[in-house]
Coordinates of C-alpha atoms in Angstrom, one line a residue:
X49 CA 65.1 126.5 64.0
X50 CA 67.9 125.6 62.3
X51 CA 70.5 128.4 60.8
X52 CA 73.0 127.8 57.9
X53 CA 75.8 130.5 58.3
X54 CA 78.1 130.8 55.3
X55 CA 81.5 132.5 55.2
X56 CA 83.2 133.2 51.8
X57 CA 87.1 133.7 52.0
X58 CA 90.0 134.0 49.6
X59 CA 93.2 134.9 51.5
X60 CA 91.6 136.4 54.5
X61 CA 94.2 134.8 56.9
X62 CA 94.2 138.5 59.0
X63 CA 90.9 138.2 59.4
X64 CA 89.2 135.0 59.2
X65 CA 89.9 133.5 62.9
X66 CA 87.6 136.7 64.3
X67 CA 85.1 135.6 61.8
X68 CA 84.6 132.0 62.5
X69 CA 84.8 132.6 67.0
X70 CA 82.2 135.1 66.4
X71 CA 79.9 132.3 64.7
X72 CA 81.0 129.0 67.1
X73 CA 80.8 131.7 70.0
X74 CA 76.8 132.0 68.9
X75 CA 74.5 130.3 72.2
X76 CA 71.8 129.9 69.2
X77 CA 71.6 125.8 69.7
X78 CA 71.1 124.5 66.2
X79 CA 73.7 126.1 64.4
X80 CA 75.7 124.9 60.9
X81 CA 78.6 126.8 60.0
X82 CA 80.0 126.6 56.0
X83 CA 82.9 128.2 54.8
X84 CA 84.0 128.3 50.9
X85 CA 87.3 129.3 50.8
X86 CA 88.4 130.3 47.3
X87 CA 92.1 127.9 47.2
X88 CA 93.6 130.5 49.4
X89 CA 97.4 131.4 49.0
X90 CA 98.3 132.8 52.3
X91 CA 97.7 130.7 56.0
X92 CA 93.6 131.2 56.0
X93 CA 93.3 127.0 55.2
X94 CA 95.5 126.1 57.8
X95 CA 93.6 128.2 60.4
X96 CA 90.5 126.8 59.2
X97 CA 91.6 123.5 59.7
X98 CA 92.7 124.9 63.5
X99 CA 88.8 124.9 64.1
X100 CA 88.4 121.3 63.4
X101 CA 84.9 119.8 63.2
X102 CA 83.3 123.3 64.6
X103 CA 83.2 124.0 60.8
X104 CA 80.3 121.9 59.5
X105 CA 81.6 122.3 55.8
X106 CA 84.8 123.6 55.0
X107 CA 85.3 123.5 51.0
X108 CA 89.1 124.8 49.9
X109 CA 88.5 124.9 45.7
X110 CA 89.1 127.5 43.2
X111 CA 85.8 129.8 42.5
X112 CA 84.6 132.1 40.2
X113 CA 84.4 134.9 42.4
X114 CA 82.3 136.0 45.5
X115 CA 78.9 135.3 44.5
X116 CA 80.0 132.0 42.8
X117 CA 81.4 130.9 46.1
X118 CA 78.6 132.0 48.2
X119 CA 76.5 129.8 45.7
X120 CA 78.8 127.2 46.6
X121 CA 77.4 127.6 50.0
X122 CA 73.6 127.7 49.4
X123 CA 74.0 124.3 47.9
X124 CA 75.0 122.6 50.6
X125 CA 73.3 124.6 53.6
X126 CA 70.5 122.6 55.2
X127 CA 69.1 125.1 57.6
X128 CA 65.7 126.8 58.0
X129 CA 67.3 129.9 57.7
X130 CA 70.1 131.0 55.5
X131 CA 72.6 134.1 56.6
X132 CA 76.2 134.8 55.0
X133 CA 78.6 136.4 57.4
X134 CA 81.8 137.8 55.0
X135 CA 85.6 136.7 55.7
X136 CA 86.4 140.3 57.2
X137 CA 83.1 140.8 59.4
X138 CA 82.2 139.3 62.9
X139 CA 78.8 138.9 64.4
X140 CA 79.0 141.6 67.3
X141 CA 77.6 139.7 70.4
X142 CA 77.0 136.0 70.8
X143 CA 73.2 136.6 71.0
X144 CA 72.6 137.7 67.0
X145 CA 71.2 133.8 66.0
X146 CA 68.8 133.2 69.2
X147 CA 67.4 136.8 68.4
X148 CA 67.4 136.3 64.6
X149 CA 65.3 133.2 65.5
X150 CA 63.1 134.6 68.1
X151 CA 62.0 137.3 65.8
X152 CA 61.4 135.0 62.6
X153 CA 59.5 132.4 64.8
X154 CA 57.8 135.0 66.5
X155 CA 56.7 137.3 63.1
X156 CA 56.5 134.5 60.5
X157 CA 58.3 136.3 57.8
X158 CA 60.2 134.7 54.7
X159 CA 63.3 136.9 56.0
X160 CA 64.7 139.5 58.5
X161 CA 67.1 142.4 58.6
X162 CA 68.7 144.4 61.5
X163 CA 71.6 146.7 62.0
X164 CA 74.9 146.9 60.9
X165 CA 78.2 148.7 62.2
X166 CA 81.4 149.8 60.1
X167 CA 84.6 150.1 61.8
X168 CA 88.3 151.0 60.9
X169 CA 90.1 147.8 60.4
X170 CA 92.7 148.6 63.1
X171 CA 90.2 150.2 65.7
X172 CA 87.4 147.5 65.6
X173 CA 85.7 149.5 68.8
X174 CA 85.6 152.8 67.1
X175 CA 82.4 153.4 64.9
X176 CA 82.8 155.1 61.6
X177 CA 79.2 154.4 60.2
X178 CA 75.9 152.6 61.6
X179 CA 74.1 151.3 58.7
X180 CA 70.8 150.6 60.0
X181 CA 67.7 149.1 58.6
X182 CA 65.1 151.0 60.5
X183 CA 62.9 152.9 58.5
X184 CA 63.7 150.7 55.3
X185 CA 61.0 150.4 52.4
X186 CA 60.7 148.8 49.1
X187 CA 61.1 151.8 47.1
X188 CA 64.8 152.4 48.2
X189 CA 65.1 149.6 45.7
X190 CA 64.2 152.4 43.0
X191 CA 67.6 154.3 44.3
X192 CA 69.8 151.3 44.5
X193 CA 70.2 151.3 48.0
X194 CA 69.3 147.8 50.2
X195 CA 69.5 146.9 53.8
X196 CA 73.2 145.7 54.6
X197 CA 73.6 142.3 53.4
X198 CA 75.6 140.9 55.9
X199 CA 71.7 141.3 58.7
X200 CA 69.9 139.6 56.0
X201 CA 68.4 136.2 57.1
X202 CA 66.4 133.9 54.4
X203 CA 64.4 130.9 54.5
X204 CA 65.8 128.7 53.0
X205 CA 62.8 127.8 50.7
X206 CA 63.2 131.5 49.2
X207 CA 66.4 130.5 47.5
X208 CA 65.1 127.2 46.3
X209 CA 61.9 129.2 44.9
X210 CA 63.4 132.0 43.6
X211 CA 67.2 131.4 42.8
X212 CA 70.6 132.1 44.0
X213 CA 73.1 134.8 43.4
X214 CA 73.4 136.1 39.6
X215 CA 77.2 135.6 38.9
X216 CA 77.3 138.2 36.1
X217 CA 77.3 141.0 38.8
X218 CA 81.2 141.0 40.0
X219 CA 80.4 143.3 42.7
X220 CA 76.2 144.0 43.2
X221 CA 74.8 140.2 42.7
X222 CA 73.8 140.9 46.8
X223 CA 71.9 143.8 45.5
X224 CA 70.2 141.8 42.5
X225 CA 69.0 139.1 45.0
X226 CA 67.4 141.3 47.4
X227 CA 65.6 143.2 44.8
X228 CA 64.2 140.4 43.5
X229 CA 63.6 138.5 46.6
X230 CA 62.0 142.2 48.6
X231 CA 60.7 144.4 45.4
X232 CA 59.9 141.6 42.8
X233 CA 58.6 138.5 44.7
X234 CA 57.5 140.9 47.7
X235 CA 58.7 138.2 49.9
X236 CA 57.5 139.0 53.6
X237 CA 60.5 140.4 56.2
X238 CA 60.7 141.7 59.4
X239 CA 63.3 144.4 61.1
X240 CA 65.3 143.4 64.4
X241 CA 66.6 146.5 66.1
X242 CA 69.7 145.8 66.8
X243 CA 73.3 145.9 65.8
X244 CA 74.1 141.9 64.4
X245 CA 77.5 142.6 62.6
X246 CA 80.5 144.8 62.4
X247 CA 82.1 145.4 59.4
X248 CA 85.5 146.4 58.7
X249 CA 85.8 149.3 55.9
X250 CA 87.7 148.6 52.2
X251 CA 85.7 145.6 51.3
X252 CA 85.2 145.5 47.6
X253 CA 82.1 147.7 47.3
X254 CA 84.3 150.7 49.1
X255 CA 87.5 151.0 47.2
X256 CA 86.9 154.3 45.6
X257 CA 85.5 156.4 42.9
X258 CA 86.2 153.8 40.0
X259 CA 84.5 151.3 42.6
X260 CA 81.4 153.4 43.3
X261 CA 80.8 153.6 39.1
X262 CA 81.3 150.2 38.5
X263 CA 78.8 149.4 41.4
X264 CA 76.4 151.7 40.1
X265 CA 76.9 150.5 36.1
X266 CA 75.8 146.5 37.6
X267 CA 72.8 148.3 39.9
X268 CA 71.7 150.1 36.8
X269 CA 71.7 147.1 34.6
X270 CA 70.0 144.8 37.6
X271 CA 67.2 147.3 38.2
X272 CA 66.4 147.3 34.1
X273 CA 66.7 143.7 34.0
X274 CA 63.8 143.5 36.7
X275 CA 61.8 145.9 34.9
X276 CA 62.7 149.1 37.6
X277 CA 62.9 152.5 36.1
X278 CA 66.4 153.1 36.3
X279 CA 67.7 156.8 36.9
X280 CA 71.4 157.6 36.9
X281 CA 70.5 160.6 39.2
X282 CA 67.8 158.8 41.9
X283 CA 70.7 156.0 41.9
X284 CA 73.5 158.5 42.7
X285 CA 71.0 160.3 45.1
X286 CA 71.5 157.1 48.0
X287 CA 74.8 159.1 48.6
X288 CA 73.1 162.1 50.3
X289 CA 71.4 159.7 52.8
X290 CA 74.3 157.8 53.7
X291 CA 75.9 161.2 54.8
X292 CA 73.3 160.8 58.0
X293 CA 75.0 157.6 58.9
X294 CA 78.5 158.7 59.3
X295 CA 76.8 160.8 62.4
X296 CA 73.9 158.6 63.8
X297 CA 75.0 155.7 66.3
X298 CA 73.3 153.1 67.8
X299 CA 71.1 152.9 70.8
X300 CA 71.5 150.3 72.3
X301 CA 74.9 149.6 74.4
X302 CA 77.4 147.3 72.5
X303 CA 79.3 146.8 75.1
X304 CA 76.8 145.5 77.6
X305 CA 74.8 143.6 74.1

């Protein structure tokens, strides 16, 4: 099975390098790796050039935003499967692609989710939240809530069937994909238990109150658009449950994973 991994990047020179060793560093054997950055300012195109040819793609061009440059990537990935890793994030053991395509082989489903870990930027081996995709169902949809993006794994025919990412959403087109890939088409997934990426906090979905509106305003007009009923209070509701993961933590032993 072959696995397209796309990384989106503008100025992410602090963080890019972990990024892209944490996807070449992958013993899945049929790997291609894109990366769309966004006609970065700082050093991140110089030390994507420092990976030379271990980067399938690597396409330096102003974008459109996030989801426009992700896009980017789904146009030229070839894989079976499709996964986007973000610029700050890093797959958390080298075994997350054999084990993404062990399970998808194995089950048969259109797609996969698994685990997720947040972590402060400066203390990458201290957990701060495990955002976890156990227990997930269709109707948290109807709240607004999703499994973490980032564990997401597609076939590739999914995208070609049903579309891309919705550029009109600045900050929830990942959101407005998965509802209509999960709750609309009812495309078929499967759950891995186990943690596949850590993510450092302050991305743009985390930057506050004025943030957390804005995010909820583009979830609100996504779940109308695809014909959910959309409640202010059921959408604002997700935050109570998301107090649980700042104390749950993973089972299984990171460090030995």
């Amino acid at each position: 099975m072959k696995i397209s991994i796309i990384t989106v990047v503008y100025n992410g020179a602090a963080t890019i390098a972990a990024a892209v060793a944490s996807v070449i560093s992958q013993d899945h054997p049929d790997v291609e790796y894109i990366v769309i950055d966004g006609a970065s300012k700082d050093n991140t195109l110089a030390i994507l050039q420092g990976f030379g040819d271990q980067i399938a793609i690597l396409v330096s061009e102003p974008d459109k935003g996030i989801y426009d440059a992700m896009n980017k990537g789904l146009a030229r990935a070839t894989g079976d499967v499709i996964g986007i890793l973000n610029a700050d994030d890093f797959y958390t053991d080298t075994t997350v692609l054999s084990s993404v395509s062990a399970a998808m082989a194995q089950s048969g489903a259109d797609c996969l989710i698994g685990d997720l870990i947040f972590v402060r930027p400066d203390q990458i081996d201290h957990i701060v939240r495990f955002y976890s995709s156990d227990g997930f169902t269709l109707h948290k949809f109807e709240q607004g809530d999703m499994p973490p993006h980032p564990t997401f794994f597609v076939k590739r025919a999914c995208y070609d069937r049903l579309g891309n990412f919705d550029t009109q959403y600045r900050m929830t087109a990942d959101y407005d994909l998965m509802l209509r890939f999960l709750y609309i088409a009812k495309i078929s997934y499967t759950y891995l238990p186990k943690v596949m990426v850590t993510m450092r906090t302050g991305g743009i979905t985390n930057q506050g109150i004025r943030s957390k509106i804005k995010l909820n305003r583009e979830i609100m007009h996504s779940m109308k658009k695809n014909g959910l009923p959309a409640s202010l209070f059921r959408v604002y509701s997700k935050y109570f449950t998301k107090i649980f993961q700042l104390f749950r933590r993973p089972k299984q032993n990171l460090q030995n994973s």
